[in-house]
Coordinates of C-alpha atoms in Angstrom, one line a residue:
Chain Q
X1 CA 7.4 15.6 28.4
X2 CA 10.8 14.9 29.4
X3 CA 10.1 11.4 30.1
X4 CA 8.5 11.2 26.8
X5 CA 11.1 12.4 24.5
X6 CA 13.4 10.2 26.6
X7 CA 11.3 7.2 25.7
X8 CA 11.6 8.4 22.0
X9 CA 15.4 8.2 22.0
X10 CA 15.2 4.8 23.4
X11 CA 12.9 3.9 20.7
X12 CA 15.1 5.0 18.3
X13 CA 18.0 3.0 19.7
X14 CA 15.7 -0.1 19.7
X15 CA 15.1 0.6 15.9
X16 CA 18.7 0.6 15.3
X17 CA 19.3 -2.5 17.0
X18 CA 16.5 -4.1 15.1
X19 CA 17.8 -2.9 11.7
X20 CA 21.4 -4.0 12.8
X21 CA 20.4 -7.6 13.9
X22 CA 18.3 -8.2 10.6
X23 CA 21.0 -6.6 8.3
X24 CA 23.7 -8.7 10.1
X25 CA 21.6 -12.0 9.5
X26 CA 20.9 -11.0 6.0
X27 CA 24.2 -10.2 5.0
X28 CA 26.5 -12.5 6.9
X29 CA 23.6 -15.3 6.5
X30 CA 24.9 -16.8 3.3
X31 CA 28.3 -17.7 5.1
X32 CA 26.9 -18.8 8.4
X33 CA 24.0 -21.2 7.1
X34 CA 24.8 -24.8 8.0
X35 CA 23.7 -26.4 4.9
X36 CA 23.1 -25.2 1.3
X37 CA 19.8 -23.7 0.8
X38 CA 19.0 -26.0 -1.9
X39 CA 20.2 -29.4 -0.3
X40 CA 17.4 -32.0 0.9
X41 CA 18.5 -32.7 4.5
X42 CA 15.2 -33.9 6.1
X43 CA 11.4 -35.1 5.9
X44 CA 9.1 -32.4 4.7
X45 CA 8.0 -30.1 7.5
X46 CA 10.0 -32.0 10.0
X47 CA 10.1 -30.2 13.2
X48 CA 13.0 -28.6 15.0
X49 CA 15.6 -31.0 16.2
X50 CA 19.2 -32.4 15.8
X51 CA 21.2 -30.3 13.6
X52 CA 18.2 -28.7 12.2
X53 CA 17.6 -25.7 14.7
X54 CA 14.2 -24.6 12.7
X55 CA 13.6 -28.0 11.1
X56 CA 12.9 -28.5 7.5
X57 CA 10.6 -26.6 5.0
X58 CA 7.8 -28.2 2.5
X59 CA 10.4 -30.0 0.3
X60 CA 12.6 -31.0 3.5
X61 CA 15.3 -28.2 2.9
X62 CA 16.9 -26.8 6.1
X63 CA 14.8 -23.8 7.1
X64 CA 17.6 -22.2 8.9
X65 CA 19.9 -22.2 6.1
X66 CA 17.1 -20.8 3.8
X67 CA 16.2 -18.0 6.0
X68 CA 19.9 -17.1 6.3
X69 CA 20.3 -17.1 2.5
X70 CA 17.1 -15.6 1.7
X71 CA 17.4 -12.1 3.2
X72 CA 20.0 -10.1 1.3
X73 CA 18.2 -10.2 -2.0
X74 CA 15.0 -8.9 -0.8
X75 CA 16.9 -6.2 1.3
X76 CA 19.3 -5.3 -1.5
X77 CA 16.5 -5.1 -4.1
X78 CA 14.2 -2.8 -1.7
X79 CA 17.3 -0.6 -1.2
X80 CA 17.8 0.0 -5.0
X81 CA 14.3 0.6 -5.5
X82 CA 13.9 2.9 -2.7
X83 CA 17.0 4.8 -3.8
X84 CA 15.8 5.2 -7.5
X85 CA 12.2 6.0 -6.7
X86 CA 13.1 8.6 -4.1
X87 CA 15.7 10.0 -6.6
X88 CA 13.4 10.2 -9.5
X89 CA 10.7 11.5 -7.4
X90 CA 12.8 14.2 -5.9
X91 CA 14.1 15.3 -9.4
X92 CA 10.6 15.4 -10.8
X93 CA 9.1 17.1 -7.8
X94 CA 11.8 19.7 -7.5
X95 CA 11.6 20.2 -11.4
X96 CA 7.9 20.9 -11.0
X97 CA 8.1 23.4 -8.0
X98 CA 10.9 25.1 -9.5
X99 CA 9.6 25.6 -13.2
X100 CA 6.0 26.3 -11.9
X101 CA 3.4 27.2 -14.5
X102 CA 2.5 24.6 -17.3
X103 CA 5.5 22.2 -16.7
X104 CA 4.4 22.0 -13.0
X105 CA 0.9 21.2 -14.0
X106 CA 1.9 18.6 -16.6
X107 CA 4.2 16.7 -14.4
X108 CA 1.9 16.6 -11.3
X109 CA -1.2 15.7 -13.3
X110 CA 0.8 12.7 -15.2
X111 CA 1.9 11.5 -11.7
X112 CA -1.6 11.8 -10.3
X113 CA -2.5 9.2 -12.9
X114 CA 0.1 6.7 -11.4
X115 CA -1.3 7.6 -7.9
X116 CA -4.9 6.6 -9.1
X117 CA -3.7 2.9 -8.9
X118 CA -3.4 1.4 -5.5
X119 CA 0.2 0.6 -5.1
X120 CA -0.1 -3.3 -5.2
X121 CA -2.4 -3.0 -8.1
X122 CA 0.0 -0.9 -10.1
X123 CA 2.8 -3.3 -9.4
X124 CA 0.7 -6.3 -10.2
X125 CA -0.5 -4.9 -13.4
X126 CA 3.1 -4.1 -15.0
X127 CA 4.7 -7.3 -13.5
X128 CA 1.9 -9.5 -14.8
X129 CA 2.6 -8.2 -18.4
X130 CA 6.4 -7.7 -18.2
X131 CA 7.5 -10.7 -16.2
X132 CA 9.2 -10.9 -12.8
X133 CA 12.8 -10.3 -13.5
X134 CA 14.5 -8.7 -10.3
X135 CA 15.5 -5.6 -12.1
X136 CA 11.8 -5.4 -13.4
X137 CA 10.5 -5.5 -9.8
X138 CA 13.1 -2.9 -8.7
X139 CA 11.6 -0.6 -11.5
X140 CA 8.1 -1.1 -10.9
X141 CA 8.6 -0.5 -7.1
X142 CA 10.6 2.5 -7.8
X143 CA 7.9 4.0 -10.3
X144 CA 5.4 3.2 -7.3
X145 CA 7.2 5.3 -5.0
X146 CA 8.3 8.3 -7.3
X147 CA 4.8 10.3 -7.3
X148 CA 4.4 10.4 -3.6
X149 CA 8.0 11.5 -3.3
X150 CA 7.5 14.0 -5.9
X151 CA 4.5 15.9 -4.1
X152 CA 6.7 16.1 -0.8
X153 CA 9.9 17.3 -3.1
X154 CA 7.6 19.8 -4.7
X155 CA 6.1 21.2 -1.4
X156 CA 9.7 21.7 -0.2
X157 CA 10.7 23.4 -3.3
X158 CA 7.6 25.9 -3.4
X159 CA 8.8 26.8 0.2
X160 CA 12.7 27.4 -0.6
X161 CA 12.1 28.6 -4.2
X162 CA 11.4 32.2 -3.3
X163 CA 14.3 32.6 -1.0
X164 CA 17.0 35.1 -1.7
X165 CA 19.8 32.5 -2.2
X166 CA 18.0 30.9 -4.9
X167 CA 17.0 34.2 -6.8
X168 CA 20.6 35.3 -6.3
X169 CA 21.8 32.0 -8.2
X170 CA 19.2 32.5 -10.9
X171 CA 20.0 36.2 -11.3
X172 CA 23.8 35.3 -12.0
X173 CA 22.8 32.5 -14.6
X174 CA 23.3 29.4 -12.7
X175 CA 21.8 26.5 -14.9
X176 CA 18.4 25.2 -13.5
X177 CA 19.8 21.8 -12.9
X178 CA 22.5 23.3 -10.7
X179 CA 20.3 25.3 -8.8
X180 CA 18.1 22.4 -8.2
X181 CA 20.9 20.2 -7.0
X182 CA 23.3 22.7 -5.2
X183 CA 20.8 25.4 -3.8
X184 CA 17.3 23.4 -3.6
X185 CA 18.3 20.0 -2.7
X186 CA 20.3 20.4 0.5
X187 CA 17.6 22.4 1.9
X188 CA 14.9 19.8 1.4
X189 CA 17.2 16.9 2.4
X190 CA 15.4 16.4 5.9
X191 CA 11.8 15.4 4.6
X192 CA 13.6 13.5 1.7
X193 CA 15.7 11.5 4.1
X194 CA 12.4 10.8 6.3
X195 CA 10.7 9.8 2.8
X196 CA 13.9 7.4 2.1
X197 CA 13.1 5.7 5.6
X198 CA 9.5 5.3 5.1
X199 CA 9.7 4.1 1.6
X200 CA 12.2 1.5 2.4
X201 CA 9.7 -0.4 4.7
X202 CA 7.1 0.2 2.0
X203 CA 9.6 -1.5 -0.6
X204 CA 10.4 -4.2 1.7
X205 CA 6.7 -4.9 2.2
X206 CA 6.0 -4.7 -1.6
X207 CA 8.8 -6.8 -2.8
X208 CA 8.3 -9.3 -0.2
X209 CA 4.4 -9.2 -0.9
X210 CA 5.1 -9.6 -4.6
X211 CA 7.4 -12.6 -3.9
X212 CA 4.7 -14.2 -1.8
X213 CA 2.4 -13.7 -4.7
X214 CA 4.7 -15.7 -7.0
X215 CA 5.6 -12.5 -8.9
X216 CA 9.2 -11.9 -7.5
X217 CA 12.1 -14.3 -6.8
X218 CA 11.0 -17.7 -8.4
X219 CA 11.7 -21.1 -6.7
X220 CA 14.1 -22.5 -5.9
X221 CA 15.6 -19.3 -4.8
X222 CA 15.6 -18.8 -0.9
X223 CA 13.7 -15.6 -0.5
X224 CA 11.6 -14.6 2.5
X225 CA 8.2 -13.7 0.9
X226 CA 8.5 -16.9 -1.1
X227 CA 9.1 -19.0 1.8
X228 CA 6.3 -17.6 3.8
X229 CA 3.9 -18.7 0.8
X230 CA 5.6 -22.1 0.2
X231 CA 5.5 -23.1 3.7
X232 CA 2.3 -21.9 5.0
X233 CA 0.4 -25.2 4.5
X234 CA 2.6 -26.9 6.9
X235 CA 2.3 -24.4 9.8
X236 CA 0.5 -27.1 11.9
X237 CA 3.6 -29.3 11.6
X238 CA 6.6 -27.0 11.7
X239 CA 5.7 -23.2 11.9
X240 CA 9.5 -22.2 11.7
X241 CA 10.0 -22.0 8.0
X242 CA 7.0 -19.4 8.0
X243 CA 7.6 -17.5 11.4
X244 CA 11.4 -17.0 11.0
X245 CA 11.0 -14.9 7.9
X246 CA 7.8 -13.1 9.2
X247 CA 9.7 -12.2 12.5
X248 CA 12.7 -11.1 10.6
X249 CA 10.4 -8.9 8.2
X250 CA 8.5 -7.3 11.3
X251 CA 11.8 -6.7 13.3
X252 CA 13.1 -4.8 10.2
X253 CA 10.0 -2.9 9.2
X254 CA 9.3 -1.6 12.7
X255 CA 13.2 -0.9 13.3
X256 CA 13.4 1.2 10.3
X257 CA 10.0 3.0 11.1
X258 CA 11.4 3.8 14.8
X259 CA 14.7 5.6 13.2
X260 CA 12.5 7.1 10.5
X261 CA 9.8 8.3 13.2
X262 CA 12.9 9.8 15.5
X263 CA 14.3 11.6 12.4
X264 CA 11.0 13.0 11.5
X265 CA 10.3 14.1 15.2
X266 CA 13.7 15.6 15.5
X267 CA 13.0 17.8 12.3
X268 CA 9.5 18.7 13.4
X269 CA 7.9 16.7 10.6
X270 CA 5.3 14.1 11.1
X271 CA 6.2 10.8 9.4
X272 CA 3.0 9.4 10.9
X273 CA 0.9 11.5 8.7
X274 CA 2.6 10.7 5.4
X275 CA 0.4 8.5 3.3
X276 CA 1.5 5.2 1.6
Chain G
X1 CA -21.7 33.9 -4.1
X2 CA -20.4 31.8 -1.5
X3 CA -22.2 28.6 -2.8
X4 CA -21.0 29.2 -6.1
X5 CA -17.4 29.1 -5.0
X6 CA -18.1 25.6 -3.2
X7 CA -20.0 24.4 -6.4
X8 CA -17.2 25.4 -8.9
X9 CA -14.6 23.8 -6.4
X10 CA -16.7 20.6 -6.5
X11 CA -17.3 20.4 -10.4
X12 CA -13.5 21.2 -10.9
X13 CA -12.6 18.2 -8.7
X14 CA -15.2 16.0 -10.0
X15 CA -14.1 16.7 -13.7
X16 CA -10.4 16.3 -12.8
X17 CA -11.4 12.9 -11.3
X18 CA -13.2 11.9 -14.7
X19 CA -10.2 12.9 -16.5
X20 CA -7.7 10.8 -14.5
X21 CA -10.2 7.7 -14.7
X22 CA -10.0 8.3 -18.5
X23 CA -6.1 8.4 -18.5
X24 CA -6.3 5.2 -16.0
X25 CA -8.4 3.3 -18.5
X26 CA -5.9 4.1 -21.4
X27 CA -2.7 3.2 -19.1
X28 CA -4.6 -0.2 -18.3
X29 CA -5.4 -0.8 -21.8
X30 CA -2.0 0.1 -23.3
X31 CA 0.0 -1.8 -20.5
X32 CA -2.1 -5.1 -20.9
X33 CA -2.6 -5.0 -24.6
X34 CA 1.0 -3.9 -25.8
X35 CA 3.8 -4.0 -23.4
X36 CA 5.3 -7.6 -24.1
X37 CA 5.0 -7.0 -27.7
X38 CA 2.3 -9.6 -28.4
X39 CA -0.1 -10.1 -25.8
X40 CA -1.5 -13.5 -27.9
X41 CA 2.2 -14.9 -27.4
X42 CA 2.2 -13.9 -23.7
X43 CA -0.9 -15.8 -23.0
X44 CA -0.2 -18.9 -24.9
X45 CA 3.4 -19.2 -24.2
X46 CA 6.3 -20.3 -26.4
X47 CA 5.0 -23.5 -27.5
X48 CA 2.0 -22.0 -29.1
X49 CA 1.1 -23.0 -32.8
X50 CA 0.7 -20.2 -35.5
X51 CA -3.0 -21.1 -35.9
X52 CA -3.9 -20.6 -32.3
X53 CA -1.8 -17.4 -32.1
X54 CA -3.9 -16.1 -35.0
X55 CA -7.1 -17.2 -33.5
X56 CA -6.3 -15.7 -30.3
X57 CA -5.1 -12.5 -32.0
X58 CA -8.4 -12.2 -33.9
X59 CA -10.3 -12.8 -30.4
X60 CA -8.2 -10.1 -28.9
X61 CA -8.9 -8.0 -31.9
X62 CA -5.2 -7.2 -31.8
X63 CA -5.1 -6.7 -35.8
X64 CA -7.1 -3.6 -35.7
X65 CA -5.5 -0.1 -35.0
X66 CA -5.2 0.7 -31.5
X67 CA -7.5 3.4 -31.0
X68 CA -10.3 1.2 -32.7
X69 CA -9.5 -1.5 -30.2
X70 CA -9.5 1.1 -27.3
X71 CA -12.8 2.6 -28.4
X72 CA -14.3 -1.0 -28.8
X73 CA -13.1 -1.9 -25.4
X74 CA -14.3 1.3 -23.6
X75 CA -17.7 1.2 -25.1
X76 CA -18.2 -2.4 -24.4
X77 CA -17.2 -2.0 -20.9
X78 CA -19.7 1.2 -20.7
X79 CA -22.3 -0.9 -21.9
X80 CA -21.9 -3.8 -19.6
X81 CA -20.0 -5.9 -22.0
X82 CA -16.4 -6.7 -21.0
X83 CA -16.0 -9.9 -23.4
X84 CA -15.2 -13.1 -22.6
X85 CA -12.6 -14.6 -20.1
X86 CA -9.6 -16.4 -22.0
X87 CA -9.6 -18.9 -19.2
X88 CA -13.0 -20.2 -19.6
X89 CA -14.5 -18.7 -22.7
X90 CA -17.4 -17.2 -20.7
X91 CA -18.5 -13.6 -20.2
X92 CA -16.6 -11.8 -17.7
X93 CA -19.1 -9.7 -16.0
X94 CA -21.2 -12.4 -14.4
X95 CA -17.7 -14.0 -13.0
X96 CA -16.6 -10.8 -11.7
X97 CA -19.6 -9.3 -10.1
X98 CA -20.3 -11.5 -7.2
X99 CA -16.5 -11.4 -6.5
X100 CA -17.0 -7.5 -6.1
X101 CA -20.1 -8.1 -3.9
X102 CA -17.9 -10.5 -1.5
X103 CA -15.0 -7.9 -1.3
X104 CA -17.5 -5.3 -0.8
X105 CA -19.1 -7.1 2.4
X106 CA -15.6 -7.7 3.5
X107 CA -14.4 -3.9 3.4
X108 CA -18.0 -3.0 4.6
X109 CA -17.5 -5.2 8.0
X110 CA -14.0 -3.9 8.2
X111 CA -15.2 -0.5 8.5
X112 CA -18.1 -1.2 10.8
X113 CA -15.5 -3.1 13.1
X114 CA -12.5 -0.8 12.7
X115 CA -13.5 2.7 12.8
X116 CA -15.5 3.0 16.0
X117 CA -12.7 0.9 17.8
X118 CA -9.8 3.0 16.3
X119 CA -11.8 6.2 17.4
X120 CA -12.5 4.9 21.1
X121 CA -8.8 4.0 21.3
X122 CA -7.8 7.3 20.0
X123 CA -9.9 9.3 22.2
X124 CA -9.0 7.2 25.2
X125 CA -5.3 7.7 24.3
X126 CA -5.5 11.4 23.9
X127 CA -7.6 11.8 27.1
X128 CA -4.8 9.8 29.0
X129 CA -1.9 11.3 27.0
X130 CA 1.5 10.2 28.3
X131 CA -0.1 7.2 30.4
X132 CA 0.9 3.7 30.4
X133 CA -2.2 2.8 28.2
X134 CA -1.6 5.6 25.8
X135 CA 2.3 4.5 25.4
X136 CA 1.1 1.1 24.8
X137 CA -1.5 1.8 22.2
X138 CA 0.9 4.2 20.3
X139 CA 3.7 1.7 20.3
X140 CA 1.4 -1.0 19.1
X141 CA 0.1 1.2 16.3
X142 CA 3.4 2.0 15.4
X143 CA 4.3 -1.8 14.9
X144 CA 1.1 -2.5 13.0
X145 CA 1.6 0.4 10.8
X146 CA 5.1 -1.1 9.9
X147 CA 4.1 -4.6 9.3
X148 CA 3.2 -5.7 6.0
X149 CA -0.5 -7.1 5.5
X150 CA 0.5 -10.5 4.7
X151 CA 2.7 -10.6 7.7
X152 CA -0.1 -9.4 10.1
X153 CA -2.4 -12.2 8.2
X154 CA 0.1 -14.9 8.7
X155 CA 0.6 -14.0 12.3
X156 CA -3.2 -14.2 13.0
X157 CA -3.3 -17.6 11.3
X158 CA -0.6 -19.0 13.3
X159 CA -2.2 -17.6 16.4
X160 CA -5.8 -18.4 16.0
X161 CA -5.6 -21.4 13.3
X162 CA -2.8 -23.3 13.5
X163 CA 0.2 -23.1 15.9
X164 CA -1.3 -21.6 19.2
X165 CA -5.1 -22.1 19.1
X166 CA -7.3 -24.1 16.6
X167 CA -10.3 -21.8 16.8
X168 CA -10.8 -20.3 13.4
X169 CA -10.5 -21.8 9.9
X170 CA -7.3 -20.6 8.3
X171 CA -8.8 -20.5 5.0
X172 CA -12.0 -18.7 3.8
X173 CA -13.1 -21.0 1.0
X174 CA -16.8 -21.2 0.0
X175 CA -18.6 -23.6 -2.5
X176 CA -19.1 -21.8 -5.9
X177 CA -22.1 -19.5 -6.2
X178 CA -22.8 -19.6 -2.3
X179 CA -22.8 -16.6 0.0
X180 CA -19.8 -15.9 2.2
X181 CA -22.4 -15.6 5.0
X182 CA -23.2 -19.3 4.9
X183 CA -20.1 -19.7 7.1
X184 CA -19.6 -16.3 9.2
X185 CA -16.7 -17.9 10.8
X186 CA -14.6 -17.8 7.4
X187 CA -15.0 -13.9 7.7
X188 CA -13.3 -13.3 11.0
X189 CA -9.7 -13.4 10.0
X190 CA -9.8 -11.4 6.8
X191 CA -11.7 -9.0 8.7
X192 CA -9.2 -8.8 11.6
X193 CA -6.6 -8.5 9.3
X194 CA -7.9 -5.7 7.6
X195 CA -9.1 -4.1 10.7
X196 CA -5.4 -4.2 12.3
X197 CA -4.0 -2.8 8.9
X198 CA -6.3 0.4 9.1
X199 CA -6.4 0.8 12.9
X200 CA -3.1 2.6 13.3
X201 CA -3.8 5.3 10.8
X202 CA -7.2 6.2 12.2
X203 CA -5.9 5.8 15.9
X204 CA -3.0 8.2 15.4
X205 CA -5.2 10.8 13.5
X206 CA -7.8 10.9 16.1
X207 CA -5.3 10.9 19.0
X208 CA -3.3 13.8 17.5
X209 CA -6.4 16.1 16.5
X210 CA -8.0 15.4 20.0
X211 CA -5.0 16.3 21.8
X212 CA -5.0 19.6 19.7
X213 CA -8.5 20.0 20.4
X214 CA -8.4 19.3 24.1
X215 CA -5.5 21.9 24.6
X216 CA -7.4 24.6 23.0
X217 CA -9.0 27.6 25.0
X218 CA -12.6 26.6 24.5
X219 CA -11.9 23.4 26.2
X220 CA -10.2 25.2 29.0
X221 CA -13.5 27.5 29.3
X222 CA -15.6 24.4 29.5
X223 CA -13.6 23.1 32.2
X224 CA -13.7 26.2 34.0
X225 CA -17.6 26.4 33.6
X226 CA -17.4 23.0 35.4
X227 CA -18.9 20.8 32.4
X228 CA -18.6 17.2 33.0
X229 CA -15.5 15.5 31.7
X230 CA -17.2 12.9 29.6
X231 CA -19.7 15.7 28.0
X232 CA -16.7 18.0 27.4
X233 CA -14.8 15.1 25.5
X234 CA -17.5 13.5 23.4
X235 CA -19.8 16.3 22.9
X236 CA -17.4 19.1 22.6
X237 CA -14.2 17.9 21.5
X238 CA -15.0 15.0 19.6
X239 CA -16.9 16.7 16.7
X240 CA -14.0 19.1 16.1
X241 CA -11.6 16.3 16.0
X242 CA -13.6 14.3 13.6
X243 CA -13.1 16.7 10.5
X244 CA -9.4 15.9 9.9
X245 CA -10.0 12.4 10.8
X246 CA -12.6 11.8 8.0
X247 CA -10.2 12.3 5.3
X248 CA -7.8 9.7 6.8
X249 CA -10.4 7.3 7.2
X250 CA -11.2 7.7 3.4
X251 CA -7.6 7.4 2.5
X252 CA -7.4 4.3 4.4
X253 CA -10.2 2.6 2.8
X254 CA -8.9 3.5 -0.5
X255 CA -5.7 1.8 0.5
X256 CA -7.3 -1.1 1.2
X257 CA -8.4 -1.5 -2.6
X258 CA -4.6 -2.6 -2.8
X259 CA -4.6 -4.4 0.6
X260 CA -7.5 -6.8 -0.2
X261 CA -5.7 -8.3 -2.9
X262 CA -2.9 -10.0 -0.7
X263 CA -5.5 -10.7 2.2
X264 CA -7.9 -12.5 -0.1
X265 CA -5.2 -14.6 -1.4
X266 CA -3.9 -15.6 1.8
X267 CA -7.3 -16.7 3.0
X268 CA -8.4 -17.9 -0.3
X269 CA -11.4 -15.3 0.2
X270 CA -13.6 -15.4 -2.9
X271 CA -13.3 -11.7 -3.7
X272 CA -12.1 -9.4 -6.6
X273 CA -8.5 -9.5 -5.1
X274 CA -8.4 -13.4 -5.4
X275 CA -9.9 -13.2 -8.8
X276 CA -7.1 -10.8 -9.9
X277 CA -4.4 -13.2 -8.9
X278 CA -6.0 -16.0 -10.4
X279 CA -6.2 -14.1 -13.6
X280 CA -2.6 -12.9 -13.2
X281 CA -1.4 -16.6 -12.9
X282 CA -3.5 -17.7 -15.8
X283 CA -2.6 -14.5 -17.8
X284 CA -6.3 -13.8 -18.6
X285 CA -5.8 -10.4 -19.8
X286 CA -9.6 -9.1 -20.3
X287 CA -10.1 -10.2 -16.4
X288 CA -7.1 -8.4 -15.6
X289 CA -8.1 -5.0 -17.4
X290 CA -11.6 -5.1 -16.1
X291 CA -10.5 -5.8 -12.3
X292 CA -7.6 -3.3 -12.4
X293 CA -9.8 -0.7 -13.8
X294 CA -12.5 -1.5 -11.0
X295 CA -10.1 -1.2 -8.3
X296 CA -8.7 1.9 -9.7
X297 CA -12.2 3.3 -10.1
X298 CA -13.0 2.3 -6.6
X299 CA -9.5 4.1 -5.5
X300 CA -10.1 7.5 -7.4
X301 CA -13.8 7.6 -6.3
X302 CA -13.1 7.2 -2.5
X303 CA -10.1 9.7 -3.0
X304 CA -12.6 12.1 -4.3
X305 CA -15.0 11.7 -1.8
X306 CA -12.5 12.4 0.8
X307 CA -11.5 15.6 -1.0
X308 CA -15.1 16.9 -1.2
X309 CA -15.7 15.9 2.4
X310 CA -12.7 17.9 3.6
X311 CA -14.0 20.8 1.6
X312 CA -17.4 20.7 3.1
X313 CA -16.0 20.3 6.8
X314 CA -13.4 22.8 6.5
X315 CA -14.9 26.4 6.6
X316 CA -11.3 27.9 5.6
X317 CA -11.4 25.9 2.4
X318 CA -15.2 26.9 1.5
X319 CA -14.2 30.6 1.2
X320 CA -12.5 30.0 -2.2
X321 CA -9.3 31.1 -1.0
X322 CA -7.8 27.8 -1.3
X323 CA -6.6 26.2 -4.9
X324 CA -6.0 22.7 -5.9

């Protein structure tokens, strides 16, 4: 057992290293890229060689520069969407668990309707109608996460709501919103942090997937999901414009998962059993 | 008395499922018909002439009051008439049904392939807990669970179709109106992708519940009685570990209702997911409405079945001391 928990800590370190590496490339990338991401520097799908370390993409643009310039949007949009979704879900869930009765039923049944759509279908439905501005992608992805987070927050709130310190706060007439934020939130912060980590990987998968399907970032923007789709027909000639973003997305999602997993194990929750 | 409690629980759950489906249909209808302001404008684009806009509005019956439109749409659907596609002006149902059959084939083969393999791997990992094999499979499952579907698909294409080997076709196209079975090779990569997507969830669940069962007193009893290990694991432990796993298996396949969209798009597989992407690209609203509703219905139904199975296999829940 000792060796196992030791390797768990090791995995968490690997996770932090993966996240750090990808985050560094994504954030510093635009300053490090040797060419402009929209400059034509070679033949379409030219294999790596000379100054083009990863070769050229479908239109003859430098693959390395596009990878380096295309990360921060996905990472940033995913971060904003996750924080918004977890915050909204946490508020709704805490309100449901705290208010109980009809309000609880109403909130949770409404969220169940959102949960009746598979995530990707929900996002496709709204983005296909509303258009694919970045802020719409962020809102839709946040809306996808909120119901699941609300369930976690509600369960935590029900556990805490009967405690003496909450009843004391109620007895002295503390406003409900203040009770939620000052008394209940700190006591359910660990499961919510685990949600934040998990949801971040789902956000990245969803946002990259939407770009891949043509419903996120639009050409000629350099974007990892979009790059994979634009260049996959040329994988036989030059696989790097596809493989480089694929590898970075995998490193990032696995890294975040490892860190979240370690956090969850430490607090006794099991991230593995949380559903998408 | 006892039966009555279970019966009431099931009826309540089924009714709740029907209410959810009704609300889902309202959301789909309202979202597609009203959100951008004018669906006709969204379909035809900015350069549309007023005459064409008016014609399309009449076709989508946008000029009627909303409840009338919704009622006509729903009753049409229930009687098997989903209207005509805006892209080719032909009835939708005959276009969508072959796709549903293809996607169903894909999911069914995935279930047949993935579930036994994941269960076997989970048992193996639980029996050899903390061994090298267990650690390897656990880390592999963690990695697979973290990777988005399209990344797994692209990885497989790079591995087996383009970069490393050239064993399998990278796309799963079939001539129109012919079965996906005419070329079985095209099924391999989509099935493998979906199998790898669902593997980690089933594997981890069966591993965790097997470990719990193996450490129980009655397993110790069996060991002391001198039962053979194989019999102990497969006959005495597995059935008890399978109960909690059933729900995870069902939920995982419900999740695939979303996962097939990207996988079918990548491989060009002629299923309902690819049909949805085509409809989204063409802004073919009636097809989007029907497809999303079908996928959501599948999702709700599988979740419902998962809940009912859980109630039926968990003695604690059958006694009626359990709510919601």
